[in-house]
């Protein structure tokens, strides 16, 4: 496409967004795959699982915040109705012009606050008032900016502030655009006119409002990040608003990340006394994460699974970085996309019927990929020789076996999760939490190894053997509830056995020790059978030894039997998923890739870019052997390389001369010529720019020791 212009420039013509967006996802997934149809199926499955994750997260967010949001709505409705019923006596009602204020403590997981405030704003606008405005500290650095943002978002027009007149009217608004003065008196006039319209024509003007919304709704101002606000700005704004409380039904909501004492630290008593504060505490982020893990990660209906190391990476980032459940979900979604991109066989990572259909349609190339899976190779090794030959040569046989193995993997998950929840129920109340307090900790242990072989598991079982009857029965009843929700045949059988043990506990008062140990051989009968003198003497000595030890009560015998039963369930169903054939289809295990994406290391990336520019630029002229450096590299890379050869202090003139020599060689000049390595104005300017960039990145700084030197801020050499 030709373009004519008075001045020279660079023009970019982007292709149609619809055309570009249509094939971008498929092109990403088809990379490295010969079958375009299967790549499109993988894109479709990945998109559905992504949407499922998003919808489930939003539903969980609404459920978890429902209680606190309902409490906030009740508080605001109560204050608004008081203002409505006693409009003439508003000042006395609010006790000397106090502004109703909700202190909402949300926790340090700041990235999750936006979702909460968004839900709160929607609920308020639907049921209480259409006048809801949210402000953040970064946009309200001064009082006039705070006033301007509040008025603009409430009134919906430009608000004039004093700074607008400083440029002599050059920034005047368009003629058709209405502007108001930045003051609360302007807000009072606007509010009076709007509420009069509602009163004169309520049926027509309030069609978009809730039926139970009052005629004079309150004005709710939400301060999203209270700690980040300038205390002086906040104090002045509160004082000004308190003077208009008789005319404006103002209400504040403070979003607090740390502690309610923040209000006392930011506001002196003369200002905080103008507020009628009520405290609201949200659910902790760790409880929120536990719910998300239970609903998404430990869910048989969600076919995509995380390996122990990947889940540990996500949990570590959550615990040691930001406590953000929202970022945890983003990490889960990133793992989902990476799995479907890197694993062509992820086409089988879908619901049961769909997976069986896709298994039947596998191409020869995908069947070969199945044969190369480590889990499938172990499965083939355990088969008969004739079956092995068939699996290695017959594609149809592999497809049929693949269907069987996918069904078995699904059954494995149906049995795994109920037993995992039962184990967590039994051990989470033990002192010092041998297996971990949260279910995710036990899940990670089960994913990585045989949990029954660990010292923590042995310690937990020993503590369970010391548990009292009432406490143990209460925990077993919770396990009954967990197993009753499972439709698996094995879980139903386990449920029946557990209920039988609980019935024995009910009959324990009338049950004798002989009835509990009915399978044990009676010692008296053993004595009657012993006719040999030596055997009789041996038996008597054994009985004498047992009398010295305390005899077990019927409850202890029954308790040991139940714990042995639980141990057998753990050993049968909590085996690591790596033992299951075709586990690679559903499990994502590239923890290193995920860590590089989520836990970036900018210092390492910068040093890699400066030392090896080819790594990022992928230009053939920059490709060098190990230990060498291209003189055609960007200026900042050359300057960085030269500065590594210097000591703690770098002479700028020597540095410039060395740089000029390298650049002259890159330009192809003759080393014997007189202007080789000569510093001209252009080279001098390029050098100054490169050094400034290094200083900005934190590699060097100016020093007062020597004016013509700079100091290095990094260690190491070439």
PDB file of N, CA, C and O in Angstrom, residues 243-300:
ATOM      1  N   UNK A 243     -19.755  19.003  56.490  1.00  0.00           N
ATOM      2  CA  UNK A 243     -20.498  20.263  56.511  1.00  0.00           C
ATOM      3  C   UNK A 243     -21.706  20.239  55.572  1.00  0.00           C
ATOM      4  O   UNK A 243     -22.538  21.146  55.632  1.00  0.00           O
ATOM      5  N   UNK A 244     -21.768  19.244  54.712  1.00  0.00           N
ATOM      6  CA  UNK A 244     -22.890  19.147  53.773  1.00  0.00           C
ATOM      7  C   UNK A 244     -23.791  17.956  54.075  1.00  0.00           C
ATOM      8  O   UNK A 244     -24.629  17.585  53.261  1.00  0.00           O
ATOM      9  N   UNK A 245     -23.618  17.352  55.252  1.00  0.00           N
ATOM     10  CA  UNK A 245     -24.349  16.127  55.548  1.00  0.00           C
ATOM     11  C   UNK A 245     -25.845  16.374  55.690  1.00  0.00           C
ATOM     12  O   UNK A 245     -26.655  15.459  55.504  1.00  0.00           O
ATOM     13  N   UNK A 246     -26.260  17.619  56.004  1.00  0.00           N
ATOM     14  CA  UNK A 246     -27.690  17.903  56.096  1.00  0.00           C
ATOM     15  C   UNK A 246     -28.346  17.950  54.724  1.00  0.00           C
ATOM     16  O   UNK A 246     -29.554  17.727  54.609  1.00  0.00           O
ATOM     17  N   UNK A 247     -27.556  18.219  53.698  1.00  0.00           N
ATOM     18  CA  UNK A 247     -28.104  18.324  52.346  1.00  0.00           C
ATOM     19  C   UNK A 247     -27.835  17.077  51.503  1.00  0.00           C
ATOM     20  O   UNK A 247     -28.611  16.759  50.596  1.00  0.00           O
ATOM     21  N   UNK A 248     -26.733  16.399  51.796  1.00  0.00           N
ATOM     22  CA  UNK A 248     -26.339  15.234  51.004  1.00  0.00           C
ATOM     23  C   UNK A 248     -26.258  13.999  51.903  1.00  0.00           C
ATOM     24  O   UNK A 248     -25.512  14.011  52.891  1.00  0.00           O
ATOM     25  N   UNK A 249     -26.969  12.928  51.575  1.00  0.00           N
ATOM     26  CA  UNK A 249     -26.855  11.677  52.353  1.00  0.00           C
ATOM     27  C   UNK A 249     -25.603  10.899  51.952  1.00  0.00           C
ATOM     28  O   UNK A 249     -25.660   9.866  51.282  1.00  0.00           O
ATOM     29  N   UNK A 250     -24.452  11.385  52.361  1.00  0.00           N
ATOM     30  CA  UNK A 250     -23.177  10.774  51.984  1.00  0.00           C
ATOM     31  C   UNK A 250     -22.873   9.558  52.851  1.00  0.00           C
ATOM     32  O   UNK A 250     -23.184   9.539  54.051  1.00  0.00           O
ATOM     33  N   UNK A 251     -22.254   8.566  52.252  1.00  0.00           N
ATOM     34  CA  UNK A 251     -21.790   7.376  52.968  1.00  0.00           C
ATOM     35  C   UNK A 251     -20.442   6.959  52.392  1.00  0.00           C
ATOM     36  O   UNK A 251     -20.235   7.031  51.178  1.00  0.00           O
ATOM     37  N   UNK A 252     -19.552   6.523  53.279  1.00  0.00           N
ATOM     38  CA  UNK A 252     -18.213   6.102  52.875  1.00  0.00           C
ATOM     39  C   UNK A 252     -18.046   4.601  53.089  1.00  0.00           C
ATOM     40  O   UNK A 252     -18.621   4.025  54.018  1.00  0.00           O
ATOM     41  N   UNK A 253     -17.239   3.994  52.207  1.00  0.00           N
ATOM     42  CA  UNK A 253     -16.783   2.617  52.399  1.00  0.00           C
ATOM     43  C   UNK A 253     -15.269   2.619  52.261  1.00  0.00           C
ATOM     44  O   UNK A 253     -14.734   2.955  51.199  1.00  0.00           O
ATOM     45  N   UNK A 254     -14.577   2.276  53.331  1.00  0.00           N
ATOM     46  CA  UNK A 254     -13.117   2.242  53.343  1.00  0.00           C
ATOM     47  C   UNK A 254     -12.640   0.812  53.062  1.00  0.00           C
ATOM     48  O   UNK A 254     -12.958  -0.116  53.811  1.00  0.00           O
ATOM     49  N   UNK A 255     -11.898   0.634  51.990  1.00  0.00           N
ATOM     50  CA  UNK A 255     -11.281  -0.659  51.703  1.00  0.00           C
ATOM     51  C   UNK A 255      -9.933  -0.752  52.403  1.00  0.00           C
ATOM     52  O   UNK A 255      -8.990  -0.037  52.047  1.00  0.00           O
ATOM     53  N   UNK A 256      -9.829  -1.626  53.402  1.00  0.00           N
ATOM     54  CA  UNK A 256      -8.633  -1.724  54.230  1.00  0.00           C
ATOM     55  C   UNK A 256      -7.958  -3.065  53.982  1.00  0.00           C
ATOM     56  O   UNK A 256      -8.612  -4.116  54.015  1.00  0.00           O
ATOM     57  N   UNK A 257      -6.656  -3.030  53.745  1.00  0.00           N
ATOM     58  CA  UNK A 257      -5.905  -4.260  53.468  1.00  0.00           C
ATOM     59  C   UNK A 257      -5.197  -4.801  54.700  1.00  0.00           C
ATOM     60  O   UNK A 257      -4.919  -5.996  54.767  1.00  0.00           O
ATOM     61  N   UNK A 258      -4.908  -3.962  55.667  1.00  0.00           N
ATOM     62  CA  UNK A 258      -4.089  -4.395  56.808  1.00  0.00           C
ATOM     63  C   UNK A 258      -4.914  -4.576  58.071  1.00  0.00           C
ATOM     64  O   UNK A 258      -5.296  -5.684  58.419  1.00  0.00           O
ATOM     65  N   UNK A 259      -5.218  -3.467  58.764  1.00  0.00           N
ATOM     66  CA  UNK A 259      -5.883  -3.558  60.064  1.00  0.00           C
ATOM     67  C   UNK A 259      -6.813  -2.369  60.246  1.00  0.00           C
ATOM     68  O   UNK A 259      -6.555  -1.277  59.705  1.00  0.00           O
ATOM     69  N   UNK A 260      -7.901  -2.527  61.007  1.00  0.00           N
ATOM     70  CA  UNK A 260      -8.796  -1.389  61.263  1.00  0.00           C
ATOM     71  C   UNK A 260      -8.106  -0.228  61.969  1.00  0.00           C
ATOM     72  O   UNK A 260      -8.564   0.916  61.874  1.00  0.00           O
ATOM     73  N   UNK A 261      -7.000  -0.507  62.668  1.00  0.00           N
ATOM     74  CA  UNK A 261      -6.272   0.574  63.343  1.00  0.00           C
ATOM     75  C   UNK A 261      -5.678   1.573  62.353  1.00  0.00           C
ATOM     76  O   UNK A 261      -5.225   2.655  62.759  1.00  0.00           O
ATOM     77  N   UNK A 262      -5.674   1.229  61.059  1.00  0.00           N
ATOM     78  CA  UNK A 262      -5.190   2.162  60.034  1.00  0.00           C
ATOM     79  C   UNK A 262      -5.966   3.469  60.078  1.00  0.00           C
ATOM     80  O   UNK A 262      -5.397   4.546  59.867  1.00  0.00           O
ATOM     81  N   UNK A 263      -7.263   3.385  60.358  1.00  0.00           N
ATOM     82  CA  UNK A 263      -8.095   4.597  60.415  1.00  0.00           C
ATOM     83  C   UNK A 263      -7.599   5.518  61.520  1.00  0.00           C
ATOM     84  O   UNK A 263      -7.504   6.740  61.342  1.00  0.00           O
ATOM     85  N   UNK A 264      -7.257   4.956  62.663  1.00  0.00           N
ATOM     86  CA  UNK A 264      -6.762   5.762  63.777  1.00  0.00           C
ATOM     87  C   UNK A 264      -5.408   6.396  63.456  1.00  0.00           C
ATOM     88  O   UNK A 264      -5.126   7.522  63.870  1.00  0.00           O
ATOM     89  N   UNK A 265      -4.575   5.666  62.714  1.00  0.00           N
ATOM     90  CA  UNK A 265      -3.262   6.199  62.367  1.00  0.00           C
ATOM     91  C   UNK A 265      -3.346   7.306  61.326  1.00  0.00           C
ATOM     92  O   UNK A 265      -2.531   8.240  61.338  1.00  0.00           O
ATOM     93  N   UNK A 266      -4.316   7.234  60.423  1.00  0.00           N
ATOM     94  CA  UNK A 266      -4.427   8.207  59.333  1.00  0.00           C
ATOM     95  C   UNK A 266      -5.263   9.423  59.725  1.00  0.00           C
ATOM     96  O   UNK A 266      -5.025  10.523  59.212  1.00  0.00           O
ATOM     97  N   UNK A 267      -6.248   9.230  60.585  1.00  0.00           N
ATOM     98  CA  UNK A 267      -7.176  10.310  60.917  1.00  0.00           C
ATOM     99  C   UNK A 267      -7.055  10.684  62.382  1.00  0.00           C
ATOM    100  O   UNK A 267      -7.169   9.812  63.255  1.00  0.00           O
ATOM    101  N   UNK A 268      -6.838  11.946  62.691  1.00  0.00           N
ATOM    102  CA  UNK A 268      -6.845  12.362  64.096  1.00  0.00           C
ATOM    103  C   UNK A 268      -8.260  12.279  64.669  1.00  0.00           C
ATOM    104  O   UNK A 268      -9.241  12.114  63.939  1.00  0.00           O
ATOM    105  N   UNK A 269      -8.350  12.398  65.984  1.00  0.00           N
ATOM    106  CA  UNK A 269      -9.650  12.249  66.636  1.00  0.00           C
ATOM    107  C   UNK A 269     -10.652  13.299  66.165  1.00  0.00           C
ATOM    108  O   UNK A 269     -11.860  13.029  66.040  1.00  0.00           O
ATOM    109  N   UNK A 270     -10.172  14.508  65.881  1.00  0.00           N
ATOM    110  CA  UNK A 270     -11.077  15.561  65.423  1.00  0.00           C
ATOM    111  C   UNK A 270     -11.747  15.225  64.099  1.00  0.00           C
ATOM    112  O   UNK A 270     -12.848  15.699  63.806  1.00  0.00           O
ATOM    113  N   UNK A 271     -11.092  14.398  63.285  1.00  0.00           N
ATOM    114  CA  UNK A 271     -11.663  13.992  61.993  1.00  0.00           C
ATOM    115  C   UNK A 271     -12.423  12.674  62.114  1.00  0.00           C
ATOM    116  O   UNK A 271     -13.531  12.533  61.598  1.00  0.00           O
ATOM    117  N   UNK A 272     -11.852  11.694  62.811  1.00  0.00           N
ATOM    118  CA  UNK A 272     -12.530  10.399  62.949  1.00  0.00           C
ATOM    119  C   UNK A 272     -13.838  10.520  63.730  1.00  0.00           C
ATOM    120  O   UNK A 272     -14.744   9.704  63.557  1.00  0.00           O
ATOM    121  N   UNK A 273     -13.945  11.555  64.587  1.00  0.00           N
ATOM    122  CA  UNK A 273     -15.197  11.761  65.319  1.00  0.00           C
ATOM    123  C   UNK A 273     -16.332  12.210  64.414  1.00  0.00           C
ATOM    124  O   UNK A 273     -17.496  12.187  64.816  1.00  0.00           O
ATOM    125  N   UNK A 274     -16.013  12.607  63.197  1.00  0.00           N
ATOM    126  CA  UNK A 274     -17.041  12.984  62.227  1.00  0.00           C
ATOM    127  C   UNK A 274     -17.611  11.776  61.499  1.00  0.00           C
ATOM    128  O   UNK A 274     -18.518  11.927  60.674  1.00  0.00           O
ATOM    129  N   UNK A 275     -17.082  10.596  61.760  1.00  0.00           N
ATOM    130  CA  UNK A 275     -17.508   9.377  61.084  1.00  0.00           C
ATOM    131  C   UNK A 275     -18.208   8.450  62.066  1.00  0.00           C
ATOM    132  O   UNK A 275     -17.793   8.320  63.215  1.00  0.00           O
ATOM    133  N   UNK A 276     -19.274   7.808  61.594  1.00  0.00           N
ATOM    134  CA  UNK A 276     -19.951   6.751  62.355  1.00  0.00           C
ATOM    135  C   UNK A 276     -19.520   5.420  61.735  1.00  0.00           C
ATOM    136  O   UNK A 276     -20.077   4.967  60.739  1.00  0.00           O
ATOM    137  N   UNK A 277     -18.477   4.801  62.314  1.00  0.00           N
ATOM    138  CA  UNK A 277     -17.788   3.677  61.673  1.00  0.00           C
ATOM    139  C   UNK A 277     -18.340   2.349  62.178  1.00  0.00           C
ATOM    140  O   UNK A 277     -18.533   2.161  63.380  1.00  0.00           O
ATOM    141  N   UNK A 278     -18.565   1.445  61.224  1.00  0.00           N
ATOM    142  CA  UNK A 278     -18.925   0.071  61.554  1.00  0.00           C
ATOM    143  C   UNK A 278     -17.968  -0.858  60.810  1.00  0.00           C
ATOM    144  O   UNK A 278     -17.690  -0.652  59.623  1.00  0.00           O
ATOM    145  N   UNK A 279     -17.474  -1.875  61.509  1.00  0.00           N
ATOM    146  CA  UNK A 279     -16.429  -2.751  60.967  1.00  0.00           C
ATOM    147  C   UNK A 279     -17.045  -3.981  60.293  1.00  0.00           C
ATOM    148  O   UNK A 279     -17.976  -4.590  60.814  1.00  0.00           O
ATOM    149  N   UNK A 280     -16.478  -4.345  59.134  1.00  0.00           N
ATOM    150  CA  UNK A 280     -16.883  -5.544  58.399  1.00  0.00           C
ATOM    151  C   UNK A 280     -15.626  -6.317  58.022  1.00  0.00           C
ATOM    152  O   UNK A 280     -14.698  -5.751  57.442  1.00  0.00           O
ATOM    153  N   UNK A 281     -15.602  -7.599  58.330  1.00  0.00           N
ATOM    154  CA  UNK A 281     -14.423  -8.444  58.099  1.00  0.00           C
ATOM    155  C   UNK A 281     -14.744  -9.477  57.027  1.00  0.00           C
ATOM    156  O   UNK A 281     -15.704 -10.240  57.156  1.00  0.00           O
ATOM    157  N   UNK A 282     -13.934  -9.521  55.981  1.00  0.00           N
ATOM    158  CA  UNK A 282     -14.159 -10.484  54.902  1.00  0.00           C
ATOM    159  C   UNK A 282     -13.502 -11.820  55.234  1.00  0.00           C
ATOM    160  O   UNK A 282     -12.727 -11.945  56.187  1.00  0.00           O
ATOM    161  N   UNK A 283     -13.813 -12.815  54.422  1.00  0.00           N
ATOM    162  CA  UNK A 283     -13.215 -14.137  54.586  1.00  0.00           C
ATOM    163  C   UNK A 283     -11.721 -14.065  54.289  1.00  0.00           C
ATOM    164  O   UNK A 283     -11.290 -13.352  53.378  1.00  0.00           O
ATOM    165  N   UNK A 284     -10.917 -14.801  55.055  1.00  0.00           N
ATOM    166  CA  UNK A 284      -9.468 -14.769  54.841  1.00  0.00           C
ATOM    167  C   UNK A 284      -9.112 -15.395  53.497  1.00  0.00           C
ATOM    168  O   UNK A 284      -9.817 -16.273  52.981  1.00  0.00           O
ATOM    169  N   UNK A 285      -8.002 -14.934  52.928  1.00  0.00           N
ATOM    170  CA  UNK A 285      -7.585 -15.406  51.608  1.00  0.00           C
ATOM    171  C   UNK A 285      -7.209 -16.884  51.630  1.00  0.00           C
ATOM    172  O   UNK A 285      -7.374 -17.592  50.623  1.00  0.00           O
ATOM    173  N   UNK A 286      -6.698 -17.389  52.764  1.00  0.00           N
ATOM    174  CA  UNK A 286      -6.351 -18.807  52.833  1.00  0.00           C
ATOM    175  C   UNK A 286      -7.602 -19.688  52.796  1.00  0.00           C
ATOM    176  O   UNK A 286      -7.596 -20.752  52.178  1.00  0.00           O
ATOM    177  N   UNK A 287      -8.677 -19.234  53.443  1.00  0.00           N
ATOM    178  CA  UNK A 287      -9.941 -19.975  53.362  1.00  0.00           C
ATOM    179  C   UNK A 287     -10.500 -19.932  51.947  1.00  0.00           C
ATOM    180  O   UNK A 287     -11.063 -20.913  51.457  1.00  0.00           O
ATOM    181  N   UNK A 288     -10.336 -18.771  51.312  1.00  0.00           N
ATOM    182  CA  UNK A 288     -10.786 -18.627  49.926  1.00  0.00           C
ATOM    183  C   UNK A 288     -10.025 -19.586  49.009  1.00  0.00           C
ATOM    184  O   UNK A 288     -10.624 -20.264  48.157  1.00  0.00           O
ATOM    185  N   UNK A 289      -8.704 -19.672  49.198  1.00  0.00           N
ATOM    186  CA  UNK A 289      -7.895 -20.584  48.385  1.00  0.00           C
ATOM    187  C   UNK A 289      -8.288 -22.030  48.636  1.00  0.00           C
ATOM    188  O   UNK A 289      -8.356 -22.834  47.689  1.00  0.00           O
ATOM    189  N   UNK A 290      -8.543 -22.390  49.895  1.00  0.00           N
ATOM    190  CA  UNK A 290      -8.947 -23.763  50.199  1.00  0.00           C
ATOM    191  C   UNK A 290     -10.228 -24.132  49.467  1.00  0.00           C
ATOM    192  O   UNK A 290     -10.374 -25.252  48.956  1.00  0.00           O
ATOM    193  N   UNK A 291     -11.158 -23.193  49.380  1.00  0.00           N
ATOM    194  CA  UNK A 291     -12.408 -23.450  48.659  1.00  0.00           C
ATOM    195  C   UNK A 291     -12.158 -23.607  47.162  1.00  0.00           C
ATOM    196  O   UNK A 291     -12.737 -24.482  46.505  1.00  0.00           O
ATOM    197  N   UNK A 292     -11.289 -22.756  46.612  1.00  0.00           N
ATOM    198  CA  UNK A 292     -10.972 -22.844  45.179  1.00  0.00           C
ATOM    199  C   UNK A 292     -10.304 -24.172  44.855  1.00  0.00           C
ATOM    200  O   UNK A 292     -10.638 -24.830  43.854  1.00  0.00           O
ATOM    201  N   UNK A 293      -9.357 -24.589  45.684  1.00  0.00           N
ATOM    202  CA  UNK A 293      -8.675 -25.871  45.463  1.00  0.00           C
ATOM    203  C   UNK A 293      -9.670 -27.019  45.536  1.00  0.00           C
ATOM    204  O   UNK A 293      -9.640 -27.959  44.734  1.00  0.00           O
ATOM    205  N   UNK A 294     -10.586 -26.955  46.486  1.00  0.00           N
ATOM    206  CA  UNK A 294     -11.570 -28.028  46.656  1.00  0.00           C
ATOM    207  C   UNK A 294     -12.512 -28.112  45.463  1.00  0.00           C
ATOM    208  O   UNK A 294     -12.891 -29.211  45.037  1.00  0.00           O
ATOM    209  N   UNK A 295     -12.910 -26.959  44.913  1.00  0.00           N
ATOM    210  CA  UNK A 295     -13.892 -26.942  43.827  1.00  0.00           C
ATOM    211  C   UNK A 295     -13.278 -27.158  42.447  1.00  0.00           C
ATOM    212  O   UNK A 295     -13.938 -27.683  41.550  1.00  0.00           O
ATOM    213  N   UNK A 296     -12.027 -26.738  42.255  1.00  0.00           N
ATOM    214  CA  UNK A 296     -11.419 -26.819  40.929  1.00  0.00           C
ATOM    215  C   UNK A 296     -10.363 -27.910  40.819  1.00  0.00           C
ATOM    216  O   UNK A 296     -10.387 -28.716  39.883  1.00  0.00           O
ATOM    217  N   UNK A 297      -9.440 -27.940  41.769  1.00  0.00           N
ATOM    218  CA  UNK A 297      -8.337 -28.907  41.680  1.00  0.00           C
ATOM    219  C   UNK A 297      -8.799 -30.300  42.086  1.00  0.00           C
ATOM    220  O   UNK A 297      -8.476 -31.292  41.420  1.00  0.00           O
ATOM    221  N   UNK A 298      -9.574 -30.411  43.166  1.00  0.00           N
ATOM    222  CA  UNK A 298     -10.028 -31.715  43.671  1.00  0.00           C
ATOM    223  C   UNK A 298     -11.437 -32.010  43.169  1.00  0.00           C
ATOM    224  O   UNK A 298     -12.355 -32.289  43.943  1.00  0.00           O
ATOM    225  N   UNK A 299     -11.601 -31.941  41.873  1.00  0.00           N
ATOM    226  CA  UNK A 299     -12.920 -32.106  41.257  1.00  0.00           C
ATOM    227  C   UNK A 299     -12.828 -33.147  40.152  1.00  0.00           C
ATOM    228  O   UNK A 299     -12.061 -32.990  39.203  1.00  0.00           O
ATOM    229  N   UNK A 300     -13.633 -34.206  40.255  1.00  0.00           N
ATOM    230  CA  UNK A 300     -13.603 -35.265  39.228  1.00  0.00           C
ATOM    231  C   UNK A 300     -14.168 -34.784  37.901  1.00  0.00           C
ATOM    232  O   UNK A 300     -13.824 -35.333  36.848  1.00  0.00           O
TER     233      UNK A 300
END
